[in-house]
PDB file of C-alpha atoms and ligand atoms in Angstrom:
ATOM      1  CA  MET A   1      22.592 -32.965   6.460  1.00 79.00           C
ATOM      2  CA  MET A   2      23.012 -29.264   5.779  1.00 93.00           C
ATOM      3  CA  ARG A   3      19.965 -27.120   6.537  1.00 96.00           C
ATOM      4  CA  GLY A   4      18.223 -25.589   3.505  1.00 97.00           C
ATOM      5  CA  LYS A   5      17.813 -21.884   2.854  1.00 97.00           C
ATOM      6  CA  PHE A   6      14.590 -20.008   3.482  1.00 98.00           C
ATOM      7  CA  ILE A   7      13.741 -17.453   0.782  1.00 98.00           C
ATOM      8  CA  THR A   8      10.679 -15.210   0.860  1.00 98.00           C
ATOM      9  CA  LEU A   9       9.105 -13.015  -1.808  1.00 98.00           C
ATOM     10  CA  GLU A  10       7.360  -9.859  -0.724  1.00 98.00           C
ATOM     11  CA  GLY A  11       5.662  -6.808  -2.154  1.00 98.00           C
ATOM     12  CA  GLY A  12       2.299  -5.150  -2.672  1.00 96.00           C
ATOM     13  CA  GLU A  13      -0.486  -6.089  -5.058  1.00 92.00           C
ATOM     14  CA  GLY A  14       0.451  -7.182  -8.559  1.00 92.00           C
ATOM     15  CA  VAL A  15       4.184  -6.554  -8.251  1.00 95.00           C
ATOM     16  CA  GLY A  16       4.896  -9.981  -9.756  1.00 95.00           C
ATOM     17  CA  LYS A  17       5.490 -12.288  -6.792  1.00 96.00           C
ATOM     18  CA  THR A  18       3.636 -15.263  -8.263  1.00 93.00           C
ATOM     19  CA  THR A  19       5.218 -14.754 -11.698  1.00 94.00           C
ATOM     20  CA  ASN A  20       8.734 -14.596 -10.275  1.00 97.00           C
ATOM     21  CA  LEU A  21       8.240 -17.410  -7.782  1.00 97.00           C
ATOM     22  CA  ALA A  22       7.985 -19.815 -10.720  1.00 96.00           C
ATOM     23  CA  PHE A  23      11.066 -18.235 -12.286  1.00 97.00           C
ATOM     24  CA  ILE A  24      13.137 -18.608  -9.079  1.00 97.00           C
ATOM     25  CA  LYS A  25      11.975 -22.193  -8.604  1.00 97.00           C
ATOM     26  CA  ASP A  26      13.218 -23.060 -12.113  1.00 97.00           C
ATOM     27  CA  TYR A  27      16.468 -21.202 -11.501  1.00 96.00           C
ATOM     28  CA  LEU A  28      17.153 -23.141  -8.282  1.00 96.00           C
ATOM     29  CA  GLN A  29      16.243 -26.463  -9.870  1.00 95.00           C
ATOM     30  CA  GLN A  30      18.670 -25.738 -12.718  1.00 95.00           C
ATOM     31  CA  HIS A  31      21.303 -25.504  -9.977  1.00 94.00           C
ATOM     32  CA  ASP A  32      20.268 -28.933  -8.637  1.00 95.00           C
ATOM     33  CA  ILE A  33      18.699 -27.462  -5.525  1.00 96.00           C
ATOM     34  CA  ALA A  34      15.624 -29.234  -4.177  1.00 97.00           C
ATOM     35  CA  VAL A  35      13.021 -26.565  -3.533  1.00 98.00           C
ATOM     36  CA  VAL A  36       9.649 -26.465  -1.782  1.00 98.00           C
ATOM     37  CA  VAL A  37       7.361 -23.698  -3.031  1.00 98.00           C
ATOM     38  CA  THR A  38       4.688 -22.476  -0.658  1.00 98.00           C
ATOM     39  CA  ARG A  39       2.724 -19.384   0.332  1.00 98.00           C
ATOM     40  CA  GLU A  40       1.269 -17.379   3.193  1.00 98.00           C
ATOM     41  CA  PRO A  41      -1.282 -17.229   4.509  1.00 98.00           C
ATOM     42  CA  GLY A  42      -1.580 -20.900   3.626  1.00 98.00           C
ATOM     43  CA  GLY A  43       0.672 -23.844   2.881  1.00 98.00           C
ATOM     44  CA  THR A  44      -1.135 -26.507   4.966  1.00 98.00           C
ATOM     45  CA  LYS A  45      -4.770 -27.683   4.932  1.00 98.00           C
ATOM     46  CA  LEU A  46      -5.652 -25.733   8.049  1.00 98.00           C
ATOM     47  CA  ALA A  47      -3.659 -22.660   7.040  1.00 98.00           C
ATOM     48  CA  GLU A  48      -5.371 -22.652   3.619  1.00 98.00           C
ATOM     49  CA  LYS A  49      -8.746 -22.688   5.416  1.00 98.00           C
ATOM     50  CA  ILE A  50      -7.616 -19.683   7.445  1.00 98.00           C
ATOM     51  CA  ARG A  51      -6.491 -18.018   4.193  1.00 98.00           C
ATOM     52  CA  HIS A  52      -9.950 -18.559   2.746  1.00 97.00           C
ATOM     53  CA  LEU A  53     -11.532 -16.900   5.794  1.00 97.00           C
ATOM     54  CA  LEU A  54      -9.076 -13.998   5.622  1.00 96.00           C
ATOM     55  CA  LEU A  55      -9.560 -13.270   1.923  1.00 95.00           C
ATOM     56  CA  ASP A  56     -13.336 -13.826   1.811  1.00 93.00           C
ATOM     57  CA  ASN A  57     -15.018 -10.572   0.881  1.00 87.00           C
ATOM     58  CA  ASN A  58     -18.403 -11.689   2.214  1.00 83.00           C
ATOM     59  CA  SER A  59     -17.408 -12.651   5.748  1.00 81.00           C
ATOM     60  CA  GLU A  60     -18.465 -10.669   8.826  1.00 90.00           C
ATOM     61  CA  ALA A  61     -16.149  -7.735   9.514  1.00 93.00           C
ATOM     62  CA  ILE A  62     -12.861  -9.166  10.830  1.00 96.00           C
ATOM     63  CA  SER A  63     -11.310  -7.077  13.588  1.00 97.00           C
ATOM     64  CA  GLU A  64      -7.681  -5.972  13.163  1.00 97.00           C
ATOM     65  CA  THR A  65      -6.682  -8.082  16.157  1.00 98.00           C
ATOM     66  CA  ALA A  66      -8.457 -11.174  14.822  1.00 98.00           C
ATOM     67  CA  GLU A  67      -6.798 -10.662  11.424  1.00 98.00           C
ATOM     68  CA  LEU A  68      -3.353 -10.423  13.009  1.00 98.00           C
ATOM     69  CA  LEU A  69      -3.890 -13.532  15.138  1.00 98.00           C
ATOM     70  CA  MET A  70      -5.249 -15.504  12.177  1.00 98.00           C
ATOM     71  CA  MET A  71      -2.120 -14.641  10.159  1.00 98.00           C
ATOM     72  CA  PHE A  72       0.088 -15.941  12.950  1.00 99.00           C
ATOM     73  CA  ALA A  73      -2.113 -19.009  13.610  1.00 98.00           C
ATOM     74  CA  ALA A  74      -1.764 -19.981   9.946  1.00 99.00           C
ATOM     75  CA  ARG A  75       1.983 -19.273  10.147  1.00 99.00           C
ATOM     76  CA  ALA A  76       2.424 -21.492  13.212  1.00 99.00           C
ATOM     77  CA  GLN A  77       0.897 -24.442  11.316  1.00 98.00           C
ATOM     78  CA  HIS A  78       2.909 -23.677   8.210  1.00 99.00           C
ATOM     79  CA  ILE A  79       6.213 -23.524  10.084  1.00 98.00           C
ATOM     80  CA  LYS A  80       5.584 -26.719  12.034  1.00 98.00           C
ATOM     81  CA  HIS A  81       4.270 -28.872   9.190  1.00 98.00           C
ATOM     82  CA  VAL A  82       5.998 -27.517   6.070  1.00 98.00           C
ATOM     83  CA  ILE A  83       8.787 -24.978   6.519  1.00 98.00           C
ATOM     84  CA  GLU A  84      10.829 -26.474   9.371  1.00 98.00           C
ATOM     85  CA  PRO A  85      10.662 -30.100   8.135  1.00 98.00           C
ATOM     86  CA  ALA A  86      11.721 -29.036   4.627  1.00 98.00           C
ATOM     87  CA  LEU A  87      14.651 -26.924   5.863  1.00 98.00           C
ATOM     88  CA  ALA A  88      15.748 -29.719   8.183  1.00 98.00           C
ATOM     89  CA  HIS A  89      15.828 -32.093   5.185  1.00 97.00           C
ATOM     90  CA  GLY A  90      18.114 -29.734   3.313  1.00 97.00           C
ATOM     91  CA  HIS A  91      15.428 -28.461   0.946  1.00 98.00           C
ATOM     92  CA  TRP A  92      15.281 -24.781   0.143  1.00 98.00           C
ATOM     93  CA  VAL A  93      11.920 -23.183   0.897  1.00 98.00           C
ATOM     94  CA  LEU A  94      10.565 -20.504  -1.417  1.00 98.00           C
ATOM     95  CA  CYS A  95       7.618 -18.751   0.181  1.00 98.00           C
ATOM     96  CA  ASP A  96       5.206 -16.233  -1.367  1.00 98.00           C
ATOM     97  CA  ARG A  97       4.973 -13.738   1.543  1.00 98.00           C
ATOM     98  CA  PHE A  98       5.919 -14.240   5.205  1.00 98.00           C
ATOM     99  CA  THR A  99       6.190 -12.027   8.290  1.00 98.00           C
ATOM    100  CA  ASP A 100       7.394  -8.898   6.455  1.00 98.00           C
ATOM    101  CA  ALA A 101       3.855  -8.934   4.988  1.00 98.00           C
ATOM    102  CA  THR A 102       2.472  -8.777   8.528  1.00 98.00           C
ATOM    103  CA  TYR A 103       4.624  -5.734   9.315  1.00 98.00           C
ATOM    104  CA  ALA A 104       3.456  -4.184   6.021  1.00 98.00           C
ATOM    105  CA  TYR A 105      -0.285  -5.034   5.993  1.00 98.00           C
ATOM    106  CA  GLN A 106      -1.207  -5.334   9.681  1.00 98.00           C
ATOM    107  CA  GLY A 107       1.466  -2.860  10.849  1.00 98.00           C
ATOM    108  CA  GLY A 108       1.499  -0.301   8.002  1.00 98.00           C
ATOM    109  CA  GLY A 109      -1.967  -0.942   6.571  1.00 97.00           C
ATOM    110  CA  ARG A 110      -4.018  -1.595   9.717  1.00 97.00           C
ATOM    111  CA  ASN A 111      -1.886   0.386  12.131  1.00 97.00           C
ATOM    112  CA  MET A 112      -1.371  -2.494  14.570  1.00 98.00           C
ATOM    113  CA  LYS A 113       1.412  -1.920  17.104  1.00 98.00           C
ATOM    114  CA  ILE A 114       4.815  -3.040  15.801  1.00 98.00           C
ATOM    115  CA  SER A 115       5.784  -4.241  19.289  1.00 98.00           C
ATOM    116  CA  THR A 116       2.759  -6.599  19.273  1.00 98.00           C
ATOM    117  CA  ILE A 117       3.754  -7.998  15.863  1.00 98.00           C
ATOM    118  CA  THR A 118       7.321  -8.498  17.074  1.00 98.00           C
ATOM    119  CA  TRP A 119       6.076 -10.262  20.203  1.00 98.00           C
ATOM    120  CA  LEU A 120       3.986 -12.656  18.097  1.00 98.00           C
ATOM    121  CA  GLU A 121       6.848 -13.139  15.631  1.00 98.00           C
ATOM    122  CA  ASN A 122       9.110 -14.288  18.462  1.00 98.00           C
ATOM    123  CA  LEU A 123       6.409 -16.496  19.970  1.00 98.00           C
ATOM    124  CA  VAL A 124       5.484 -18.239  16.707  1.00 98.00           C
ATOM    125  CA  GLN A 125       8.829 -18.359  14.948  1.00 98.00           C
ATOM    126  CA  GLY A 126      11.400 -18.657  17.719  1.00 98.00           C
ATOM    127  CA  SER A 127      14.671 -17.923  15.903  1.00 98.00           C
ATOM    128  CA  LEU A 128      13.333 -18.716  12.403  1.00 98.00           C
ATOM    129  CA  ARG A 129      13.872 -15.821   9.979  1.00 98.00           C
ATOM    130  CA  PRO A 130      14.263 -15.897   6.184  1.00 98.00           C
ATOM    131  CA  ASP A 131      17.844 -16.150   4.889  1.00 98.00           C
ATOM    132  CA  LEU A 132      16.882 -13.920   1.984  1.00 98.00           C
ATOM    133  CA  THR A 133      13.856 -11.775   1.167  1.00 98.00           C
ATOM    134  CA  LEU A 134      13.267 -10.376  -2.301  1.00 98.00           C
ATOM    135  CA  LEU A 135      11.105  -7.278  -1.977  1.00 98.00           C
ATOM    136  CA  LEU A 136       9.492  -6.470  -5.320  1.00 98.00           C
ATOM    137  CA  ASP A 137       8.655  -2.791  -5.246  1.00 98.00           C
ATOM    138  CA  ALA A 138       6.529  -0.776  -7.662  1.00 97.00           C
ATOM    139  CA  PRO A 139       4.349   2.324  -7.405  1.00 97.00           C
ATOM    140  CA  VAL A 140       0.970   1.319  -6.000  1.00 96.00           C
ATOM    141  CA  ASP A 141      -1.057   2.342  -9.074  1.00 94.00           C
ATOM    142  CA  ILE A 142       1.031   0.129 -11.367  1.00 94.00           C
ATOM    143  CA  GLY A 143       0.711  -2.945  -9.130  1.00 91.00           C
ATOM    144  CA  ILE A 144      -3.004  -2.477  -8.571  1.00 89.00           C
ATOM    145  CA  ALA A 145      -3.697  -2.022 -12.284  1.00 88.00           C
ATOM    146  CA  ARG A 146      -1.869  -5.288 -12.977  1.00 87.00           C
ATOM    147  CA  ALA A 147      -3.618  -7.194 -10.173  1.00 83.00           C
ATOM    148  CA  ARG A 148      -7.079  -5.888 -11.000  1.00 79.00           C
ATOM    149  CA  GLU A 149      -6.923  -7.105 -14.583  1.00 80.00           C
ATOM    150  CA  ARG A 150      -7.574 -10.513 -13.053  1.00 75.00           C
ATOM    151  CA  GLY A 151     -11.144  -9.565 -12.043  1.00 72.00           C
ATOM    152  CA  ALA A 152     -12.901 -10.074  -8.685  1.00 73.00           C
ATOM    153  CA  PHE A 153     -11.215  -8.440  -5.673  1.00 81.00           C
ATOM    154  CA  ASP A 154     -10.585 -10.228  -2.399  1.00 85.00           C
ATOM    155  CA  ARG A 155     -10.966  -8.596   1.038  1.00 85.00           C
ATOM    156  CA  PHE A 156      -7.512  -6.977   0.893  1.00 87.00           C
ATOM    157  CA  GLU A 157      -7.699  -5.944  -2.749  1.00 81.00           C
ATOM    158  CA  SER A 158     -10.878  -4.002  -1.951  1.00 81.00           C
ATOM    159  CA  GLU A 159      -8.950  -1.585   0.295  1.00 88.00           C
ATOM    160  CA  LYS A 160      -8.392   2.105  -0.568  1.00 89.00           C
ATOM    161  CA  ILE A 161      -5.235   3.381  -2.316  1.00 93.00           C
ATOM    162  CA  SER A 162      -4.057   5.012   0.944  1.00 95.00           C
ATOM    163  CA  PHE A 163      -3.997   1.551   2.572  1.00 96.00           C
ATOM    164  CA  PHE A 164      -1.647   0.251  -0.150  1.00 96.00           C
ATOM    165  CA  GLU A 165       0.538   3.369   0.087  1.00 97.00           C
ATOM    166  CA  ASN A 166       0.948   2.657   3.813  1.00 98.00           C
ATOM    167  CA  VAL A 167       1.715  -0.992   3.061  1.00 98.00           C
ATOM    168  CA  ARG A 168       4.397   0.039   0.569  1.00 98.00           C
ATOM    169  CA  ARG A 169       5.958   2.496   3.040  1.00 98.00           C
ATOM    170  CA  ALA A 170       6.075  -0.190   5.734  1.00 98.00           C
ATOM    171  CA  TYR A 171       7.744  -2.651   3.351  1.00 98.00           C
ATOM    172  CA  LEU A 172      10.378  -0.062   2.427  1.00 98.00           C
ATOM    173  CA  LEU A 173      10.989   0.567   6.123  1.00 98.00           C
ATOM    174  CA  GLN A 174      11.556  -3.177   6.673  1.00 98.00           C
ATOM    175  CA  ALA A 175      14.119  -3.078   3.829  1.00 98.00           C
ATOM    176  CA  GLU A 176      15.894  -0.177   5.524  1.00 98.00           C
ATOM    177  CA  LEU A 177      15.914  -1.988   8.867  1.00 98.00           C
ATOM    178  CA  TYR A 178      17.239  -5.289   7.448  1.00 98.00           C
ATOM    179  CA  PRO A 179      19.457  -4.401   4.462  1.00 98.00           C
ATOM    180  CA  GLY A 180      21.470  -7.643   4.789  1.00 97.00           C
ATOM    181  CA  ARG A 181      18.424  -9.868   4.430  1.00 98.00           C
ATOM    182  CA  ILE A 182      15.997  -7.842   2.309  1.00 98.00           C
ATOM    183  CA  LYS A 183      17.019  -7.109  -1.287  1.00 98.00           C
ATOM    184  CA  LEU A 184      14.956  -4.490  -3.058  1.00 98.00           C
ATOM    185  CA  ILE A 185      14.046  -5.296  -6.667  1.00 98.00           C
ATOM    186  CA  LYS A 186      12.483  -2.603  -8.871  1.00 97.00           C
ATOM    187  CA  ALA A 187       9.348  -4.300 -10.182  1.00 97.00           C
ATOM    188  CA  ASN A 188       8.127  -1.527 -12.481  1.00 95.00           C
ATOM    189  CA  GLN A 189      10.565  -2.514 -15.216  1.00 95.00           C
ATOM    190  CA  PRO A 190      10.046  -5.063 -17.977  1.00 96.00           C
ATOM    191  CA  LEU A 191       9.876  -8.616 -16.612  1.00 96.00           C
ATOM    192  CA  ILE A 192      13.173  -9.577 -18.260  1.00 97.00           C
ATOM    193  CA  ASP A 193      14.961  -6.816 -16.288  1.00 97.00           C
ATOM    194  CA  VAL A 194      13.216  -7.770 -13.040  1.00 98.00           C
ATOM    195  CA  GLN A 195      14.419 -11.338 -13.543  1.00 97.00           C
ATOM    196  CA  ARG A 196      17.944 -10.185 -14.378  1.00 97.00           C
ATOM    197  CA  SER A 197      18.048  -8.373 -11.002  1.00 97.00           C
ATOM    198  CA  ILE A 198      16.692 -11.466  -9.248  1.00 97.00           C
ATOM    199  CA  VAL A 199      19.370 -13.678 -10.811  1.00 96.00           C
ATOM    200  CA  GLU A 200      22.119 -11.337  -9.571  1.00 96.00           C
ATOM    201  CA  VAL A 201      20.863 -11.714  -5.990  1.00 97.00           C
ATOM    202  CA  MET A 202      20.328 -15.474  -6.298  1.00 96.00           C
ATOM    203  CA  ARG A 203      23.827 -15.968  -7.734  1.00 94.00           C
ATOM    204  CA  THR A 204      25.331 -14.353  -4.641  1.00 93.00           C
ATOM    205  CA  LEU A 205      23.266 -16.531  -2.309  1.00 91.00           C
ATOM    206  CA  ILE A 206      24.112 -19.744  -4.158  1.00 90.00           C
ATOM    207  CA  GLY A 207      27.772 -18.701  -4.467  1.00 84.00           C
ATOM    208  CA  ASN A 208      27.958 -18.142  -0.712  1.00 73.00           C
ATOM    209  CA  CYS A 209      26.913 -21.749  -0.038  1.00 70.00           C
ATOM    210  CA  SER A 210      30.319 -23.435  -0.150  1.00 48.00           C
ATOM    211  CA  VAL A 211      28.650 -26.837   0.176  1.00 43.00           C
ATOM    212  CA  MET A 212      25.325 -27.280  -1.614  1.00 46.00           C
ATOM    213  CA  PRO A 213      22.422 -28.462   0.538  1.00 41.00           C
ATOM    214  CA  GLY A 214      21.271 -32.070   0.673  1.00 39.00           C
ATOM    215  CA  ASN A 215      18.903 -33.781  -1.732  1.00 38.00           C
ATOM    216  CA  LEU A 216      20.834 -32.805  -4.820  1.00 34.00           C
ATOM    217  CA  LYS A 217      19.122 -34.066  -7.963  1.00 35.00           C
TER     218      LYS A 217
HETATM  219  N1  Z5A B   1      -1.379 -10.789   3.976  1.00 58.48           N
HETATM  220  C1  Z5A B   1      -1.391 -10.016   5.123  1.00 58.48           C
HETATM  221  O1  Z5A B   1      -2.189  -9.083   5.239  1.00 58.48           O
HETATM  222  N2  Z5A B   1      -0.528 -10.326   6.134  1.00 58.48           N
HETATM  223  C2  Z5A B   1       0.353 -11.348   6.063  1.00 58.48           C
HETATM  224  O2  Z5A B   1       1.105 -11.588   7.017  1.00 58.48           O
HETATM  225  C3  Z5A B   1       0.366 -12.138   4.868  1.00 58.48           C
HETATM  226  C4  Z5A B   1      -0.524 -11.812   3.853  1.00 58.48           C
HETATM  227  C5  Z5A B   1       1.306 -13.285   4.758  1.00 58.48           C
HETATM  228  C6  Z5A B   1      -2.667 -12.626   0.181  1.00 58.48           C
HETATM  229  O3  Z5A B   1      -2.566 -12.276  -1.119  1.00 58.48           O
HETATM  230  C7  Z5A B   1      -3.133 -11.440   0.962  1.00 58.48           C
HETATM  231  O4  Z5A B   1      -2.825 -11.671   2.329  1.00 58.48           O
HETATM  232  C8  Z5A B   1      -2.364 -10.209   0.561  1.00 58.48           C
HETATM  233  C9  Z5A B   1      -1.742  -9.662   1.830  1.00 58.48           C
HETATM  234  C10 Z5A B   1      -2.342 -10.474   2.908  1.00 58.48           C
HETATM  235  N3  Z5A B   1      -3.196  -9.184   0.155  1.00 58.48           N
HETATM  236  N4  Z5A B   1      -3.617  -8.902  -0.892  1.00 58.48           N
HETATM  237  N5  Z5A B   1      -4.187  -8.549  -1.781  1.00 58.48           N
HETATM  238  P1  Z5A B   1      -1.582 -12.940  -2.143  1.00 58.48           P
HETATM  239  O5  Z5A B   1      -0.164 -12.763  -1.774  1.00 58.48           O
HETATM  240  O6  Z5A B   1      -2.002 -14.303  -2.415  1.00 58.48           O
HETATM  241  O7  Z5A B   1      -2.014 -12.116  -3.384  1.00 58.48           O
HETATM  242  P2  Z5A B   1      -1.600 -10.727  -3.890  1.00 58.48           P
HETATM  243  O8  Z5A B   1      -0.667  -9.891  -3.164  1.00 58.48           O
HETATM  244  O9  Z5A B   1      -2.896 -10.114  -4.167  1.00 58.48           O
HETATM  245  O10 Z5A B   1      -0.735 -11.148  -5.061  1.00 58.48           O
HETATM  246  P3  Z5A B   1      -1.069 -10.867  -6.527  1.00 58.48           P
HETATM  247  O11 Z5A B   1      -2.055  -9.793  -6.718  1.00 58.48           O
HETATM  248  O12 Z5A B   1      -1.380 -12.212  -7.121  1.00 58.48           O
HETATM  249  O13 Z5A B   1       0.217 -10.244  -7.039  1.00 58.48           O
HETATM  250  P4  Z5A B   1       1.580 -10.867  -7.453  1.00 58.48           P
HETATM  251  O14 Z5A B   1       1.637 -12.330  -7.200  1.00 58.48           O
HETATM  252  O15 Z5A B   1       2.606 -10.021  -6.837  1.00 58.48           O
HETATM  253  O16 Z5A B   1       1.577 -10.604  -9.008  1.00 58.48           O
HETATM  254  P5  Z5A B   1       1.505 -11.628 -10.263  1.00 58.48           P
HETATM  255  O17 Z5A B   1       0.225 -12.416 -10.209  1.00 58.48           O
HETATM  256  O18 Z5A B   1       2.770 -12.337 -10.434  1.00 58.48           O
HETATM  257  O19 Z5A B   1       1.413 -10.544 -11.427  1.00 58.48           O
HETATM  258  C11 Z5A B   1       0.252  -9.772 -11.640  1.00 58.48           C
HETATM  259  C12 Z5A B   1       0.117  -9.487 -13.164  1.00 58.48           C
HETATM  260  O20 Z5A B   1       1.181  -8.625 -13.573  1.00 58.48           O
HETATM  261  C13 Z5A B   1       0.222 -10.744 -14.039  1.00 58.48           C
HETATM  262  O21 Z5A B   1      -0.653 -10.600 -15.113  1.00 58.48           O
HETATM  263  C14 Z5A B   1       1.674 -10.721 -14.539  1.00 58.48           C
HETATM  264  O22 Z5A B   1       1.822 -11.347 -15.779  1.00 58.48           O
HETATM  265  C15 Z5A B   1       1.943  -9.240 -14.624  1.00 58.48           C
HETATM  266  N6  Z5A B   1       3.357  -8.857 -14.400  1.00 58.48           N
HETATM  267  C16 Z5A B   1       4.205  -9.331 -13.461  1.00 58.48           C
HETATM  268  N7  Z5A B   1       5.412  -8.734 -13.554  1.00 58.48           N
HETATM  269  C17 Z5A B   1       5.313  -7.848 -14.566  1.00 58.48           C
HETATM  270  C18 Z5A B   1       6.237  -6.911 -15.140  1.00 58.48           C
HETATM  271  N8  Z5A B   1       7.492  -6.744 -14.685  1.00 58.48           N
HETATM  272  N9  Z5A B   1       5.799  -6.140 -16.158  1.00 58.48           N
HETATM  273  C19 Z5A B   1       4.518  -6.267 -16.628  1.00 58.48           C
HETATM  274  N10 Z5A B   1       3.608  -7.140 -16.142  1.00 58.48           N
HETATM  275  C20 Z5A B   1       4.003  -7.922 -15.117  1.00 58.48           C
END
């Protein structure tokens, strides 16, 4: 059986990851591709518990190191119990955030050493890397305004604007470092245009798969 493709969606607050995840899922299913949709931190029972701890605004102060290790602990569970089995069965995996978020939030936002993140990435993931990452990028104020319309803020959403500016810069640096894998999508345009750009990228990925993965509908 042919291994599935691993696609991740990244970007700062309110750039439209959740909205476009549903769109991409439908697009893949229209092409008879079996797709597993998941998210980070989260995706398994234990990882969702860790997510709850990480996002809880009322918890004791979480140290930067603890936050980083919790992200990777959740990721280790997620890879072992969801991502790897799905890919091995020929399913495509569509994940709302993955390790680029760690470089952006813990690296850019919290100033954790990049070499430490890379060390943990290698430990937890081995050779697993996304086949494609869609980085939705928009000016911080636009994304935050969209996200905050939803109401109560979680622990990350309560950060200062400068934190999100650093996160955005770190994401853009990742895109510069990995131009083959990370495709930048301008997210401050009308949704229809964002989705047009996404389809262009997806078409190339699907077109490059000479044989479609297993579990065709
Ligand atoms: N985190 C981390 O620190 N380190 C890590 O390694 C990982 C994660 C994996 C999880 O949040 C938190 O964990 C995250 C980083 C941290 N921090 N925060 N905050 P999350 O990913 O679950 O949630 P989020 O980033 O806060 O996502 P979000 O606010 O839900 O944003 P979104 O999913 O990108 O946006 P959306 O819900 O699709 O859209 C927001 C609104 O904008 C909605 O009303 C849409 O209808 C609207 N929208 C979307 N696109 C458009 C366009 N183009 N025009 C107009 N309106 C639009």
